[in-house]
Tab-separated table of C-alpha atoms and ligand atoms in Angstrom:
chain	number	residue	atom	x	y	z
A	1	UNK	CA	24.486	-10.351	3.937
A	2	UNK	CA	21.207	-8.719	2.400
A	3	UNK	CA	18.389	-7.344	4.086
A	4	UNK	CA	15.075	-8.416	4.084
A	5	UNK	CA	12.218	-6.542	2.743
A	6	UNK	CA	8.287	-7.402	3.340
A	7	UNK	CA	5.438	-5.472	2.844
A	8	UNK	CA	1.442	-6.463	2.446
A	9	UNK	CA	-1.306	-4.707	0.830
A	10	UNK	CA	-5.088	-5.854	0.691
A	11	UNK	CA	-6.679	-7.547	-1.857
A	12	UNK	CA	-8.397	-3.934	-3.353
A	13	UNK	CA	-8.148	-4.891	-6.991
A	14	UNK	CA	-6.564	-2.380	-9.441
A	15	UNK	CA	-4.010	0.026	-7.490
A	16	UNK	CA	-4.242	3.533	-7.548
A	17	UNK	CA	-1.776	5.985	-8.121
A	18	UNK	CA	-1.571	6.096	-4.109
A	19	UNK	CA	-0.702	2.682	-3.797
A	20	UNK	CA	1.831	3.276	-6.232
A	21	UNK	CA	3.203	6.752	-4.931
A	22	UNK	CA	3.194	5.192	-1.048
A	23	UNK	CA	3.993	1.715	-1.679
A	24	UNK	CA	4.810	0.002	-5.106
A	25	UNK	CA	7.355	2.512	-5.707
A	26	UNK	CA	9.307	1.093	-3.094
A	27	UNK	CA	8.423	-2.399	-3.384
A	28	UNK	CA	9.964	-2.063	-6.783
A	29	UNK	CA	12.939	-0.288	-5.946
A	30	UNK	CA	14.058	-2.175	-2.982
A	31	UNK	CA	14.106	-5.291	-5.337
A	32	UNK	CA	18.334	-4.041	-6.101
A	33	UNK	CA	19.481	-4.556	-2.498
A	34	UNK	CA	17.237	-6.577	-0.743
A	35	UNK	CA	15.758	-9.943	-0.719
A	36	UNK	CA	12.015	-9.128	-0.802
A	37	UNK	CA	8.796	-10.819	-0.016
A	38	UNK	CA	5.392	-8.963	-1.140
A	39	UNK	CA	2.322	-10.181	-0.013
A	40	UNK	CA	-1.525	-9.827	-0.872
A	41	UNK	CA	-2.816	-10.013	2.865
A	42	UNK	CA	-6.458	-11.682	2.400
A	43	UNK	CA	-7.097	-12.374	5.743
A	44	UNK	CA	-6.643	-8.775	6.844
A	45	UNK	CA	-9.136	-7.992	4.115
A	46	UNK	CA	-11.548	-10.003	5.679
A	47	UNK	CA	-11.853	-7.427	8.684
A	48	UNK	CA	-13.908	-5.052	6.487
A	49	UNK	CA	-15.034	-7.214	3.400
A	50	UNK	CA	-18.661	-7.398	3.281
A	51	UNK	CA	-18.725	-9.288	-0.011
A	52	UNK	CA	-15.969	-11.999	0.004
A	53	UNK	CA	-16.477	-13.152	-3.443
A	54	UNK	CA	-14.502	-10.213	-4.743
A	55	UNK	CA	-11.755	-11.395	-3.610
A	56	UNK	CA	-10.410	-13.533	-5.819
A	57	UNK	CA	-10.790	-10.732	-8.867
A	58	UNK	CA	-9.262	-8.514	-6.588
A	59	UNK	CA	-6.325	-10.576	-5.790
A	60	UNK	CA	-5.807	-11.353	-9.597
A	61	UNK	CA	-5.841	-7.556	-10.552
A	62	UNK	CA	-3.848	-6.771	-7.724
A	63	UNK	CA	-1.116	-8.922	-8.472
A	64	UNK	CA	-1.368	-8.389	-12.333
A	65	UNK	CA	-0.485	-4.489	-11.315
A	66	UNK	CA	2.257	-5.369	-9.269
A	67	UNK	CA	4.148	-7.438	-12.087
A	68	UNK	CA	3.159	-4.576	-14.736
A	69	UNK	CA	5.097	-2.255	-12.111
A	70	UNK	CA	8.232	-4.476	-12.088
A	71	UNK	CA	7.909	-6.624	-9.448
A	72	UNK	CA	9.674	-9.298	-10.249
A	73	UNK	CA	8.632	-13.039	-8.972
A	74	UNK	CA	12.235	-14.511	-9.970
A	75	UNK	CA	13.942	-11.973	-7.375
A	76	UNK	CA	11.114	-11.557	-4.849
A	77	UNK	CA	8.745	-13.738	-3.441
A	78	UNK	CA	4.957	-12.941	-3.891
A	79	UNK	CA	2.359	-14.905	-2.038
A	80	UNK	CA	-1.145	-14.749	-0.734
A	81	UNK	CA	-1.141	-14.462	3.384
A	82	UNK	CA	-3.697	-17.345	4.135
A	83	UNK	CA	-2.254	-19.941	1.577
A	84	UNK	CA	1.109	-19.893	4.266
A	85	UNK	CA	-1.000	-20.558	7.710
A	86	UNK	CA	1.933	-20.122	9.917
A	87	UNK	CA	1.021	-16.564	10.191
A	88	UNK	CA	-1.881	-17.520	12.172
A	89	UNK	CA	-0.234	-19.404	14.719
A	90	UNK	CA	2.112	-17.005	15.211
A	91	UNK	CA	-0.851	-14.370	15.536
A	92	UNK	CA	-2.254	-16.269	18.183
A	93	UNK	CA	1.117	-16.561	20.074
A	94	UNK	CA	1.662	-12.759	19.603
A	95	UNK	CA	-1.937	-11.687	21.032
A	96	UNK	CA	-0.583	-12.958	24.175
A	97	UNK	CA	1.961	-10.706	24.713
A	98	UNK	CA	-0.293	-7.637	23.435
A	99	UNK	CA	-2.048	-5.870	26.006
A	100	UNK	CA	-5.385	-4.911	25.220
A	101	UNK	CA	-4.839	-1.086	25.530
A	102	UNK	CA	-2.569	-0.725	22.779
A	103	UNK	CA	-5.140	-2.300	20.500
A	104	UNK	CA	-7.808	0.034	21.604
A	105	UNK	CA	-5.825	3.097	21.404
A	106	UNK	CA	-4.293	2.614	17.956
A	107	UNK	CA	-5.792	5.673	15.695
A	108	UNK	CA	-6.197	3.165	12.894
A	109	UNK	CA	-8.571	0.916	14.506
A	110	UNK	CA	-10.528	4.131	16.259
A	111	UNK	CA	-10.842	4.852	12.522
A	112	UNK	CA	-12.646	1.665	11.442
A	113	UNK	CA	-14.748	1.916	14.417
A	114	UNK	CA	-16.066	4.976	12.793
A	115	UNK	CA	-16.197	4.174	9.446
A	116	UNK	CA	-17.747	0.626	10.140
A	117	UNK	CA	-19.727	1.327	13.751
A	118	UNK	CA	-21.825	-1.965	12.898
A	119	UNK	CA	-19.089	-4.614	12.589
A	120	UNK	CA	-16.668	-3.858	15.332
A	121	UNK	CA	-15.356	-7.706	15.210
A	122	UNK	CA	-12.586	-8.989	16.953
A	123	UNK	CA	-10.582	-9.485	13.953
A	124	UNK	CA	-10.480	-6.163	13.637
A	125	UNK	CA	-8.949	-5.346	16.575
A	126	UNK	CA	-6.281	-7.751	16.240
A	127	UNK	CA	-5.535	-6.550	12.936
A	128	UNK	CA	-2.258	-4.935	14.099
A	129	UNK	CA	-1.017	-8.186	15.761
A	130	UNK	CA	-1.981	-10.209	12.691
A	131	UNK	CA	0.382	-7.631	10.639
A	132	UNK	CA	3.327	-7.894	13.226
A	133	UNK	CA	3.102	-11.669	13.220
A	134	UNK	CA	3.590	-11.216	8.903
A	135	UNK	CA	6.260	-9.067	9.295
A	136	UNK	CA	8.324	-11.006	12.109
A	137	UNK	CA	7.604	-14.866	10.635
A	138	UNK	CA	9.568	-13.497	7.420
A	139	UNK	CA	12.510	-11.937	10.042
A	140	UNK	CA	11.793	-8.646	8.008
A	141	UNK	CA	14.464	-5.790	8.847
A	142	UNK	CA	12.277	-3.180	6.341
A	143	UNK	CA	9.028	-2.653	5.625
A	144	UNK	CA	7.789	-0.427	2.906
A	145	UNK	CA	4.609	1.239	3.212
A	146	UNK	CA	2.676	4.428	3.010
A	147	UNK	CA	2.547	7.143	5.966
A	148	UNK	CA	-0.567	5.547	7.143
A	149	UNK	CA	0.929	2.553	8.444
A	150	UNK	CA	3.237	4.115	10.475
A	151	UNK	CA	1.325	3.487	13.930
A	152	UNK	CA	1.340	-0.337	13.052
A	153	UNK	CA	4.902	-0.562	12.547
A	154	UNK	CA	5.477	1.081	15.869
A	155	UNK	CA	3.078	-1.168	17.429
A	156	UNK	CA	5.118	-4.218	16.104
A	157	UNK	CA	8.554	-3.054	17.113
A	158	UNK	CA	6.818	-2.826	20.443
A	159	UNK	CA	5.669	-6.416	20.152
A	160	UNK	CA	8.871	-7.393	18.975
A	161	UNK	CA	10.628	-6.106	22.067
A	162	UNK	CA	8.036	-7.537	24.625
A	163	UNK	CA	8.455	-10.950	23.403
A	164	UNK	CA	12.115	-10.855	22.960
A	165	UNK	CA	12.395	-9.218	26.212
A	166	UNK	CA	9.883	-12.598	27.748
A	167	UNK	CA	11.497	-15.001	25.777
A	168	UNK	CA	14.973	-14.066	24.670
A	169	UNK	CA	16.259	-12.358	21.474
A	170	UNK	CA	13.864	-14.399	18.753
A	171	UNK	CA	12.158	-11.782	16.318
A	172	UNK	CA	13.636	-8.793	14.551
A	173	UNK	CA	12.475	-5.070	15.274
A	174	UNK	CA	11.697	-3.757	11.660
A	175	UNK	CA	11.932	-0.162	10.328
A	176	UNK	CA	9.257	1.388	7.881
A	177	UNK	CA	10.736	2.589	4.952
A	178	UNK	CA	8.568	5.466	3.536
A	179	UNK	CA	8.953	7.043	-0.287
A	180	UNK	CA	9.555	10.734	-1.145
A	181	UNK	CA	6.224	10.788	-1.328
A	182	UNK	CA	4.387	8.785	1.538
A	183	UNK	CA	0.806	9.845	1.682
A	184	UNK	CA	-1.175	10.655	-1.698
A	185	UNK	CA	-4.255	12.800	-1.660
A	186	UNK	CA	-7.244	11.930	-3.661
A	187	UNK	CA	-9.084	13.597	-6.116
A	188	UNK	CA	-11.144	15.507	-3.570
A	189	UNK	CA	-8.169	16.977	-2.545
A	190	UNK	CA	-9.110	16.744	1.062
A	191	UNK	CA	-8.807	12.852	1.977
A	192	UNK	CA	-5.836	10.355	1.649
A	193	UNK	CA	-6.389	8.678	-2.180
A	194	UNK	CA	-8.094	5.487	-1.301
A	195	UNK	CA	-10.596	3.127	-3.299
A	196	UNK	CA	-13.205	3.015	-0.715
A	197	UNK	CA	-14.078	7.070	-1.036
A	198	UNK	CA	-13.846	6.699	-4.443
A	199	UNK	CA	-11.605	9.585	-4.786
A	200	UNK	CA	-8.788	7.442	-6.858
A	201	UNK	CA	-7.244	7.283	-10.146
A	202	UNK	CA	-6.201	3.810	-11.137
A	203	UNK	CA	-2.859	2.911	-12.390
A	204	UNK	CA	-4.494	1.052	-14.894
A	205	UNK	CA	-7.034	3.925	-15.948
A	206	UNK	CA	-7.689	4.079	-19.784
A	207	UNK	CA	-6.789	7.616	-21.223
A	208	UNK	CA	-10.439	8.546	-21.140
A	209	UNK	CA	-10.759	7.304	-17.586
A	210	UNK	CA	-7.669	9.505	-16.628
A	211	UNK	CA	-9.285	12.386	-18.359
A	212	UNK	CA	-12.527	12.088	-16.956
A	213	UNK	CA	-11.255	11.843	-12.925
A	214	UNK	CA	-8.658	14.462	-13.582
A	215	UNK	CA	-10.933	17.122	-15.114
A	216	UNK	CA	-13.315	16.818	-11.597
A	217	UNK	CA	-10.425	16.939	-9.080
A	218	UNK	CA	-10.181	19.643	-6.531
A	219	UNK	CA	-7.810	22.112	-7.397
A	220	UNK	CA	-6.260	25.077	-4.919
A	221	UNK	CA	-8.777	25.798	-2.206
A	222	UNK	CA	-7.820	29.293	-1.767
A	223	UNK	CA	-8.336	30.384	-5.441
A	224	UNK	CA	-12.298	30.981	-6.269
A	225	UNK	CA	-12.164	32.539	-9.942
A	226	UNK	CA	-9.536	32.351	-13.051
A	227	UNK	CA	-8.406	36.059	-12.262
A	228	UNK	CA	-7.511	35.303	-8.741
A	229	UNK	CA	-3.417	34.475	-8.357
A	230	UNK	CA	-3.137	30.626	-7.339
A	231	UNK	CA	-1.378	29.002	-4.865
A	232	UNK	CA	0.518	25.818	-6.476
A	233	UNK	CA	1.911	25.166	-2.684
A	234	UNK	CA	-1.863	23.934	-1.536
A	235	UNK	CA	-3.129	22.393	-5.089
A	236	UNK	CA	-3.363	18.755	-5.241
A	237	UNK	CA	-3.393	18.915	-8.979
A	238	UNK	CA	0.031	20.864	-9.032
A	239	UNK	CA	1.429	18.057	-5.726
A	240	UNK	CA	0.175	15.132	-8.026
A	241	UNK	CA	1.607	16.799	-11.478
A	242	UNK	CA	4.742	17.526	-10.471
A	243	UNK	CA	5.485	13.460	-9.508
A	244	UNK	CA	4.371	12.703	-12.714
A	245	UNK	CA	6.298	14.475	-15.229
A	246	UNK	CA	9.759	14.839	-16.091
A	247	UNK	CA	9.869	18.060	-17.639
A	248	UNK	CA	10.993	20.326	-14.623
A	249	UNK	CA	10.777	23.575	-17.105
A	250	UNK	CA	7.210	23.015	-18.083
A	251	UNK	CA	6.247	22.377	-14.204
A	252	UNK	CA	8.081	25.936	-13.075
A	253	UNK	CA	6.231	27.676	-16.158
A	254	UNK	CA	2.991	26.490	-15.107
A	255	UNK	CA	3.686	27.411	-11.247
A	256	UNK	CA	4.733	30.855	-12.476
A	257	UNK	CA	1.669	31.329	-14.768
A	258	UNK	CA	-0.643	30.003	-12.007
A	259	UNK	CA	0.320	32.374	-9.320
A	260	UNK	CA	-0.013	34.973	-12.027
A	261	UNK	CA	-3.498	34.011	-12.984
A	262	UNK	CA	-2.397	33.417	-16.742
A	263	UNK	CA	-3.685	30.106	-16.643
A	264	UNK	CA	-6.919	28.655	-15.036
A	265	UNK	CA	-6.941	25.483	-13.295
A	266	UNK	CA	-8.796	23.731	-16.397
A	267	UNK	CA	-6.094	24.496	-18.681
A	268	UNK	CA	-4.034	22.895	-16.011
A	269	UNK	CA	-5.527	20.151	-15.489
A	270	UNK	CA	-5.756	19.375	-19.284
A	271	UNK	CA	-1.728	19.669	-19.119
A	272	UNK	CA	-1.755	17.403	-16.091
A	273	UNK	CA	-4.153	14.783	-17.685
A	274	UNK	CA	-2.000	14.416	-20.799
A	275	UNK	CA	0.833	14.283	-18.644
A	276	UNK	CA	-0.113	11.514	-16.727
A	277	UNK	CA	-1.444	9.253	-19.807
A	278	UNK	CA	1.630	9.362	-21.093
A	279	UNK	CA	3.574	8.180	-17.750
A	280	UNK	CA	1.475	5.636	-17.109
A	281	UNK	CA	1.523	4.207	-21.089
A	282	UNK	CA	4.114	1.690	-20.369
A	283	UNK	CA	2.313	0.464	-17.668
A	284	UNK	CA	-1.046	0.286	-19.098
A	285	UNK	CA	0.854	-1.958	-21.919
A	286	UNK	CA	2.691	-4.087	-19.878
A	287	UNK	CA	-0.072	-4.787	-18.118
A	288	UNK	CA	-2.240	-5.755	-21.049
A	289	UNK	CA	0.923	-7.929	-22.329
A	290	UNK	CA	0.792	-10.036	-19.053
A	291	UNK	CA	-2.790	-10.112	-18.950
A	292	UNK	CA	-2.680	-12.784	-22.030
A	293	UNK	CA	-1.535	-15.325	-19.868
A	294	UNK	CA	-4.428	-16.165	-17.268
A	295	UNK	CA	-2.463	-18.498	-15.620
A	296	UNK	CA	0.695	-15.996	-14.664
A	297	UNK	CA	-0.546	-14.534	-11.680
A	298	UNK	CA	-1.515	-18.031	-10.097
A	299	UNK	CA	1.730	-19.273	-11.077
A	300	UNK	CA	3.596	-16.629	-9.508
A	301	UNK	CA	1.583	-16.833	-6.434
A	302	UNK	CA	1.750	-20.860	-6.035
A	303	UNK	CA	5.411	-20.503	-6.368
A	304	UNK	CA	5.707	-17.619	-4.164
A	305	UNK	CA	3.772	-19.896	-1.447
A	306	UNK	CA	5.896	-22.602	-1.738
A	307	UNK	CA	9.235	-20.221	-1.057
A	308	UNK	CA	7.780	-18.239	1.780
A	309	UNK	CA	6.664	-21.430	3.749
A	310	UNK	CA	9.969	-22.597	4.140
A	311	UNK	CA	10.720	-19.432	5.844
A	312	UNK	CA	7.751	-19.587	7.578
A	313	UNK	CA	7.726	-22.938	8.836
A	314	UNK	CA	11.611	-22.467	10.343
A	315	UNK	CA	10.147	-19.399	12.288
A	316	UNK	CA	7.424	-21.084	13.880
A	317	UNK	CA	9.368	-23.931	15.134
A	318	UNK	CA	11.739	-21.461	16.666
A	319	UNK	CA	9.269	-19.241	18.291
A	320	UNK	CA	7.470	-22.690	19.435
A	321	UNK	CA	10.577	-23.665	21.487
A	322	UNK	CA	11.147	-20.244	22.710
A	323	UNK	CA	7.791	-19.905	24.368
A	324	UNK	CA	7.806	-23.501	25.586
A	325	UNK	CA	5.298	-24.991	23.915
A	326	UNK	CA	6.101	-29.132	23.951
B	1	AMP	P1	-4.064	-0.628	1.236
B	1	AMP	O1	-4.591	-1.000	-0.194
B	1	AMP	O2	-4.642	0.037	2.150
B	1	AMP	O3	-3.742	-2.082	1.874
B	1	AMP	O4	-2.327	-0.076	1.042
B	1	AMP	C1	-1.611	-0.668	0.456
B	1	AMP	C2	0.012	0.170	0.588
B	1	AMP	O5	-0.536	1.406	-0.167
B	1	AMP	C3	0.327	0.235	1.997
B	1	AMP	O6	1.412	0.477	2.292
B	1	AMP	C4	-0.460	2.239	2.140
B	1	AMP	O7	0.270	2.740	3.254
B	1	AMP	C5	-0.318	2.740	0.706
B	1	AMP	N1	-0.991	3.735	0.634
B	1	AMP	C6	-2.315	3.439	0.262
B	1	AMP	N2	-3.340	4.328	-0.197
B	1	AMP	C7	-2.124	5.837	0.224
B	1	AMP	C8	-2.146	6.929	-0.494
B	1	AMP	N3	-3.365	7.729	-0.814
B	1	AMP	N4	-0.772	7.463	-0.090
B	1	AMP	C9	0.217	6.779	0.405
B	1	AMP	N5	0.329	5.987	0.273
B	1	AMP	C10	-0.801	4.661	0.270
B	2	LIG	N1	-1.939	-3.128	7.016
B	2	LIG	C1	-1.593	-2.877	5.807
B	2	LIG	C2	-2.432	-1.933	4.799
B	2	LIG	O1	-3.484	-1.993	5.237
B	2	LIG	C3	-1.397	-4.339	5.157
B	2	LIG	C4	-0.286	-5.226	5.574
B	2	LIG	C5	-1.069	-6.295	6.312
B	2	LIG	C6	0.926	-4.856	6.010
B	2	LIG	N2	0.546	-7.126	6.855
B	2	LIG	C7	1.389	-6.021	6.507
B	2	LIG	C8	2.063	-4.044	5.418
B	2	LIG	C9	2.796	-6.468	7.075
B	2	LIG	C10	3.326	-3.969	5.893
B	2	LIG	C11	3.800	-5.347	6.288
B	2	LIG	O2	-1.981	-1.189	3.823
């Protein structure tokens, strides 16, 4: 029997290279061998969003990116979290087997407290419980995510073990699945690429936008002048370039030239920008094509919710019985 994949992403609008390299690449690839379920986690987004009017547009843009990247709604279920409300029921039930200390100790929670000290809401604390509910409601065994999500996956596994110990084998303990590039740095070269830090490059960026963003990228931090030898192993431009070119010979020439200071960072960035523009061209074209039909995304999501609901109803009935709810 095929394994089952589940993953979720907050509706952050147009996706960036980090989302692609850390997660979407695997979302697409896993469709070959797994039954896949991909979810726009709009409820999770409420924990940090101030302007919730953006949710709808952001959902649209993200799902259009997903489809353009090759996520196939015929093979996979693509849906919006809040369209299948059983997840909130499971969230409540799982919260009863979640020790508070596990939540307050999570590095992801501490980070959020630092980021939004004036909005440390209850939902933020329960964020990982809702994520555990997502994964277990759909009985997924494999969860493709970027590296930043590993603490949440470990948390989910612990909750599953606790639930099953208390109520009998019911939920499935999932495994995280990373890509070979699970953490992409932003154009600042020091932080993880993220929309909230505005250090990202969008998959759907125009060639002009790509050139502009690439030209402000921070390069080798140990190289001050063009005459200094470079260090490709610590250069973020080099790291990203390697991912987005298929020309290994050109990459190895750039590496040598950089080490011998025969090319400078500006020159390298120009090369990278053009290679990136070329690598993303098929994606941009496909996105423009799919965008011609404004109903497509919403039709896909409605169909996805109907299919997801069937699985969710079955699990929630089983969970309630195990827990002893009358
Ligand atoms: P988010 O937009 O934070 O909901 O993330 C959606 C998916 O993209 C998650 O699986 C993240 O782990 C992944 N992701 C986000 N940013 C990065 C990054 N800079 N590098 C690698 N993966 C990322
Ligand atoms: N927490 C994830 C993020 O911030 C999003 C998410 C919610 C998720 N539910 C999930 C990821 C279930 C994988 C599986 O990116």
